[in-house]
Amino acid sequence: MQSAAKEILAQAEQFDRWGTLALMDISLRYRRTVIGPLWITLTLAATIVSVGTVYAALFKQDIAGFLPPFAVGLIVWTLIATTLQEGSNIFVASGHLIKAVPAPLIVHVLQMIARNVLIFVHHLVIVVLLYLVMPWPLHWNMLLVVPGFAILLVVLLGGSVALGLLCARFRDIGSAIVSGLQFIFFLTPIIWTEDSVRGTAFHWLTRANPFATLLDLVRRPLLSQPADLEQWLLGLVYAIAMTVIGLGCYAKYRCRVAYWL
């Protein structure tokens, strides 16, 4: 465990290494295009406007009150789902490099997370444009997005390591994760709001669903909504738990991955 922790911390400090690799991934994926990764942002913006308008009408809610939480929630969920899906396949997809280049496995995970964070930053343009059209009050608690995002990244890092190792050994689990995330999406308050199910038996999902907690740690500060102490405590618990799980799996199985590929 101690050796694995030192290896992860040593590689995490080399931001110029995996950060540059993440930039190269994006540039190679969108070479010969004019706006590059903003194509993903335009697609997501079209989804937000079309789906958000329809669901606001179906739920009979004011579009100015429904669209900002839906947009921010969908942007954060895209980061979560994409990172976990790619994380579950990270070692299999990087198998040729793992078997050819003597580099710590954590580098591939950090590179993948950095790439998705850069795309997430591009998506924040949608939030800025939405604020210009449908402004909401700005408060000091918007600064809480920094620790909330840090907690989310820790959970995604631990989860990606654990899922990547698990799926390298058992390939069928990757497909199960993709299907499971699609199911969890509808159980997370993104296209529906917590207030719409308050007082019903369905409301317990917003407390039992860890994805709802992690999503709100980023969404609430961006929308200047008051922080929920219970959610912050749960977020810290999830971050600690995923750190222990990811570190334990990495310490025990990182030397076997090359033989599984």
CSV table of C-alpha atoms in Angstrom, one decimal:
chain,number,residue,atom,x,y,z
A,1,MET,CA,0.0,0.0,0.0
A,2,GLN,CA,2.8,2.4,0.9
A,3,SER,CA,4.7,1.7,-2.3
A,4,ALA,CA,1.6,2.1,-4.4
A,5,ALA,CA,0.7,5.4,-2.7
A,6,LYS,CA,4.2,6.8,-3.3
A,7,GLU,CA,4.0,5.8,-6.9
A,8,ILE,CA,0.7,7.5,-7.4
A,9,LEU,CA,1.8,10.7,-5.7
A,10,ALA,CA,5.1,10.8,-7.6
A,11,GLN,CA,3.2,10.5,-10.9
A,12,ALA,CA,0.5,12.9,-9.9
A,13,GLU,CA,3.2,15.6,-9.4
A,14,GLN,CA,4.4,15.1,-13.0
A,15,PHE,CA,1.5,17.1,-14.4
A,16,ASP,CA,3.6,18.1,-17.4
A,17,ARG,CA,3.8,14.5,-18.4
A,18,TRP,CA,0.2,13.3,-18.3
A,19,GLY,CA,-1.2,16.8,-19.0
A,20,THR,CA,0.7,17.0,-22.2
A,21,LEU,CA,-0.4,13.5,-23.2
A,22,ALA,CA,-4.0,14.6,-22.6
A,23,LEU,CA,-3.6,17.7,-24.8
A,24,MET,CA,-2.1,15.5,-27.5
A,25,ASP,CA,-5.1,13.1,-27.3
A,26,ILE,CA,-7.5,16.0,-27.8
A,27,SER,CA,-5.5,17.6,-30.6
A,28,LEU,CA,-5.1,14.2,-32.5
A,29,ARG,CA,-8.8,13.4,-32.1
A,30,TYR,CA,-9.9,16.7,-33.6
A,31,ARG,CA,-7.1,17.4,-36.0
A,32,ARG,CA,-8.1,19.1,-39.3
A,33,THR,CA,-11.2,20.5,-37.6
A,34,VAL,CA,-11.9,24.2,-37.2
A,35,ILE,CA,-13.3,24.4,-33.6
A,36,GLY,CA,-11.9,21.1,-32.3
A,37,PRO,CA,-13.5,19.7,-29.1
A,38,LEU,CA,-16.1,22.5,-29.2
A,39,TRP,CA,-18.1,20.2,-31.5
A,40,ILE,CA,-18.9,18.1,-28.4
A,41,THR,CA,-19.9,21.2,-26.6
A,42,LEU,CA,-22.2,22.3,-29.5
A,43,THR,CA,-23.8,18.8,-29.4
A,44,LEU,CA,-24.3,19.0,-25.7
A,45,ALA,CA,-25.7,22.5,-25.9
A,46,ALA,CA,-28.3,21.4,-28.5
A,47,THR,CA,-29.3,18.5,-26.3
A,48,ILE,CA,-29.7,20.8,-23.3
A,49,VAL,CA,-31.8,23.3,-25.2
A,50,SER,CA,-34.1,20.7,-26.9
A,51,VAL,CA,-34.5,18.2,-24.1
A,52,GLY,CA,-34.6,20.9,-21.4
A,53,THR,CA,-37.4,22.8,-23.2
A,54,VAL,CA,-39.5,19.7,-23.7
A,55,TYR,CA,-39.1,18.4,-20.1
A,56,ALA,CA,-39.8,21.9,-18.7
A,57,ALA,CA,-43.1,21.9,-20.6
A,58,LEU,CA,-43.9,18.3,-19.5
A,59,PHE,CA,-43.2,19.0,-15.8
A,60,LYS,CA,-45.0,22.4,-16.2
A,61,GLN,CA,-42.1,24.3,-14.8
A,62,ASP,CA,-40.7,27.7,-15.6
A,63,ILE,CA,-37.9,27.2,-18.2
A,64,ALA,CA,-35.7,29.8,-16.5
A,65,GLY,CA,-35.8,27.8,-13.3
A,66,PHE,CA,-35.5,24.4,-14.9
A,67,LEU,CA,-32.9,24.8,-17.6
A,68,PRO,CA,-29.9,26.0,-15.5
A,69,PRO,CA,-30.0,23.1,-13.0
A,70,PHE,CA,-30.6,20.6,-15.9
A,71,ALA,CA,-27.8,22.1,-18.0
A,72,VAL,CA,-25.2,22.0,-15.1
A,73,GLY,CA,-26.4,18.6,-14.0
A,74,LEU,CA,-26.0,17.1,-17.5
A,75,ILE,CA,-22.6,18.7,-17.9
A,76,VAL,CA,-21.3,17.2,-14.6
A,77,TRP,CA,-23.0,13.9,-15.4
A,78,THR,CA,-21.2,13.8,-18.8
A,79,LEU,CA,-17.9,14.1,-17.0
A,80,ILE,CA,-18.8,11.4,-14.5
A,81,ALA,CA,-20.2,8.9,-17.0
A,82,THR,CA,-17.5,9.4,-19.6
A,83,THR,CA,-14.7,9.1,-17.0
A,84,LEU,CA,-16.1,5.9,-15.5
A,85,GLN,CA,-16.8,4.3,-18.9
A,86,GLU,CA,-13.3,5.2,-20.3
A,87,GLY,CA,-11.8,4.3,-16.9
A,88,SER,CA,-13.2,0.8,-17.0
A,89,ASN,CA,-11.5,0.2,-20.4
A,90,ILE,CA,-8.4,2.3,-19.8
A,91,PHE,CA,-5.9,-0.6,-19.3
A,92,VAL,CA,-7.4,-2.7,-22.1
A,93,ALA,CA,-7.3,0.3,-24.5
A,94,SER,CA,-3.7,1.1,-23.5
A,95,GLY,CA,-2.5,-2.5,-23.6
A,96,HIS,CA,-0.1,-2.0,-26.4
A,97,LEU,CA,1.6,0.8,-24.5
A,98,ILE,CA,1.6,-1.1,-21.2
A,99,LYS,CA,3.3,-4.0,-22.8
A,100,ALA,CA,5.9,-1.9,-24.6
A,101,VAL,CA,6.7,1.1,-22.4
A,102,PRO,CA,7.8,0.6,-18.8
A,103,ALA,CA,5.6,3.3,-17.2
A,104,PRO,CA,3.5,3.2,-14.1
A,105,LEU,CA,-0.1,2.2,-14.8
A,106,ILE,CA,-1.5,5.3,-13.0
A,107,VAL,CA,-0.1,7.5,-15.8
A,108,HIS,CA,-2.8,6.2,-18.2
A,109,VAL,CA,-5.6,6.9,-15.7
A,110,LEU,CA,-4.3,10.4,-15.0
A,111,GLN,CA,-4.0,11.1,-18.7
A,112,MET,CA,-7.6,9.9,-19.3
A,113,ILE,CA,-9.0,12.0,-16.4
A,114,ALA,CA,-7.1,15.1,-17.5
A,115,ARG,CA,-8.5,14.7,-21.0
A,116,ASN,CA,-12.1,14.6,-19.7
A,117,VAL,CA,-11.5,17.5,-17.4
A,118,LEU,CA,-10.3,19.6,-20.3
A,119,ILE,CA,-13.4,18.7,-22.3
A,120,PHE,CA,-15.5,19.6,-19.1
A,121,VAL,CA,-13.9,23.0,-19.1
A,122,HIS,CA,-15.0,23.5,-22.7
A,123,HIS,CA,-18.5,22.6,-21.6
A,124,LEU,CA,-18.5,25.3,-19.0
A,125,VAL,CA,-18.9,27.8,-21.9
A,126,ILE,CA,-22.6,26.6,-22.0
A,127,VAL,CA,-23.0,27.6,-18.3
A,128,VAL,CA,-21.6,31.1,-19.0
A,129,LEU,CA,-23.9,31.6,-22.0
A,130,LEU,CA,-26.8,30.3,-20.1
A,131,TYR,CA,-26.1,32.8,-17.3
A,132,LEU,CA,-26.1,35.6,-19.8
A,133,VAL,CA,-29.5,34.6,-21.0
A,134,MET,CA,-31.1,33.4,-17.7
A,135,PRO,CA,-29.0,35.1,-15.0
A,136,TRP,CA,-29.2,33.8,-11.4
A,137,PRO,CA,-27.8,35.4,-8.2
A,138,LEU,CA,-24.1,35.1,-7.6
A,139,HIS,CA,-22.9,34.5,-4.0
A,140,TRP,CA,-19.6,33.7,-2.3
A,141,ASN,CA,-20.6,30.1,-1.9
A,142,MET,CA,-19.7,29.6,-5.6
A,143,LEU,CA,-16.2,29.2,-4.4
A,144,LEU,CA,-17.2,25.8,-2.9
A,145,VAL,CA,-17.2,24.4,-6.4
A,146,VAL,CA,-13.4,24.0,-6.0
A,147,PRO,CA,-13.5,21.5,-3.0
A,148,GLY,CA,-16.6,19.9,-4.5
A,149,PHE,CA,-14.9,19.3,-7.8
A,150,ALA,CA,-11.8,18.0,-5.9
A,151,ILE,CA,-13.9,15.5,-4.1
A,152,LEU,CA,-15.5,14.4,-7.4
A,153,LEU,CA,-12.0,13.9,-9.0
A,154,VAL,CA,-10.8,11.8,-6.1
A,155,VAL,CA,-13.8,9.6,-6.4
A,156,LEU,CA,-13.4,9.3,-10.2
A,157,LEU,CA,-9.7,8.5,-9.8
A,158,GLY,CA,-10.3,5.8,-7.3
A,159,GLY,CA,-13.2,4.4,-9.2
A,160,SER,CA,-11.4,4.4,-12.6
A,161,VAL,CA,-8.4,2.6,-11.1
A,162,ALA,CA,-10.6,-0.1,-9.4
A,163,LEU,CA,-12.9,-0.5,-12.5
A,164,GLY,CA,-9.9,-0.5,-14.9
A,165,LEU,CA,-8.2,-3.3,-13.0
A,166,LEU,CA,-11.5,-5.3,-12.6
A,167,CYS,CA,-12.4,-5.0,-16.3
A,168,ALA,CA,-8.8,-5.9,-17.4
A,169,ARG,CA,-9.4,-9.2,-15.7
A,170,PHE,CA,-13.1,-9.7,-16.5
A,171,ARG,CA,-13.9,-8.1,-19.9
A,172,ASP,CA,-17.7,-8.5,-19.7
A,173,ILE,CA,-17.9,-6.1,-16.7
A,174,GLY,CA,-17.2,-3.1,-19.0
A,175,SER,CA,-20.4,-3.6,-20.9
A,176,ALA,CA,-22.3,-4.0,-17.6
A,177,ILE,CA,-20.9,-0.7,-16.4
A,178,VAL,CA,-22.1,1.1,-19.6
A,179,SER,CA,-25.6,-0.3,-19.1
A,180,GLY,CA,-25.6,0.5,-15.4
A,181,LEU,CA,-24.7,4.1,-15.9
A,182,GLN,CA,-27.5,4.5,-18.4
A,183,PHE,CA,-29.9,3.2,-15.7
A,184,ILE,CA,-28.4,5.3,-12.9
A,185,PHE,CA,-28.8,8.4,-15.1
A,186,PHE,CA,-32.6,8.2,-14.8
A,187,LEU,CA,-32.3,7.6,-11.0
A,188,THR,CA,-30.2,10.8,-10.6
A,189,PRO,CA,-32.0,14.2,-10.3
A,190,ILE,CA,-30.9,15.6,-13.7
A,191,ILE,CA,-34.0,15.6,-15.9
A,192,TRP,CA,-36.1,15.7,-12.8
A,193,THR,CA,-35.7,17.8,-9.7
A,194,GLU,CA,-35.5,16.8,-6.1
A,195,ASP,CA,-38.4,19.1,-5.2
A,196,SER,CA,-40.7,17.3,-7.7
A,197,VAL,CA,-40.4,14.0,-5.7
A,198,ARG,CA,-40.1,15.5,-2.2
A,199,GLY,CA,-42.6,13.8,0.2
A,200,THR,CA,-42.8,10.7,-2.0
A,201,ALA,CA,-41.3,7.2,-1.6
A,202,PHE,CA,-39.1,8.0,-4.5
A,203,HIS,CA,-37.3,10.8,-2.6
A,204,TRP,CA,-35.0,8.4,-0.8
A,205,LEU,CA,-33.1,7.9,-4.1
A,206,THR,CA,-31.7,11.3,-3.9
A,207,ARG,CA,-30.1,10.4,-0.5
A,208,ALA,CA,-29.1,6.8,-1.3
A,209,ASN,CA,-27.7,7.6,-4.7
A,210,PRO,CA,-24.0,8.6,-4.4
A,211,PHE,CA,-24.0,10.0,-7.9
A,212,ALA,CA,-26.7,12.5,-6.8
A,213,THR,CA,-24.5,13.7,-3.9
A,214,LEU,CA,-21.4,14.0,-6.0
A,215,LEU,CA,-23.3,15.9,-8.8
A,216,ASP,CA,-24.7,18.4,-6.3
A,217,LEU,CA,-21.3,19.1,-4.8
A,218,VAL,CA,-20.5,20.8,-8.1
A,219,ARG,CA,-23.9,21.9,-9.3
A,220,ARG,CA,-25.1,23.7,-6.2
A,221,PRO,CA,-22.1,26.0,-6.0
A,222,LEU,CA,-22.2,26.8,-9.7
A,223,LEU,CA,-25.8,27.9,-9.3
A,224,SER,CA,-25.1,29.8,-6.0
A,225,GLN,CA,-27.4,27.4,-4.1
A,226,PRO,CA,-26.9,26.8,-0.4
A,227,ALA,CA,-24.6,24.0,0.6
A,228,ASP,CA,-26.0,20.9,2.3
A,229,LEU,CA,-23.7,19.8,5.1
A,230,GLU,CA,-25.0,16.2,4.9
A,231,GLN,CA,-24.0,16.0,1.2
A,232,TRP,CA,-20.5,17.4,2.0
A,233,LEU,CA,-20.0,14.8,4.7
A,234,LEU,CA,-21.2,12.0,2.4
A,235,GLY,CA,-18.9,13.3,-0.3
A,236,LEU,CA,-15.9,13.1,2.0
A,237,VAL,CA,-16.9,9.5,3.0
A,238,TYR,CA,-17.2,8.5,-0.7
A,239,ALA,CA,-13.8,10.1,-1.5
A,240,ILE,CA,-12.1,8.3,1.4
A,241,ALA,CA,-13.8,5.0,0.5
A,242,MET,CA,-12.9,5.2,-3.2
A,243,THR,CA,-9.3,6.2,-2.3
A,244,VAL,CA,-8.9,3.1,-0.1
A,245,ILE,CA,-10.5,0.8,-2.6
A,246,GLY,CA,-8.6,2.2,-5.6
A,247,LEU,CA,-5.3,2.2,-3.7
A,248,GLY,CA,-5.8,-1.3,-2.4
A,249,CYS,CA,-6.6,-2.7,-5.8
A,250,TYR,CA,-3.7,-0.8,-7.4
A,251,ALA,CA,-1.3,-2.1,-4.8
A,252,LYS,CA,-2.3,-5.7,-5.2
A,253,TYR,CA,-3.0,-6.1,-8.9
A,254,ARG,CA,-0.9,-3.5,-10.8
A,255,CYS,CA,1.9,-6.1,-11.4
A,256,ARG,CA,-0.6,-8.5,-13.0
A,257,VAL,CA,-2.2,-6.3,-15.5
A,258,ALA,CA,0.3,-6.9,-18.3
A,259,TYR,CA,-0.4,-10.6,-18.1
A,260,TRP,CA,-4.2,-10.0,-18.3
A,261,LEU,CA,-3.9,-8.0,-21.5
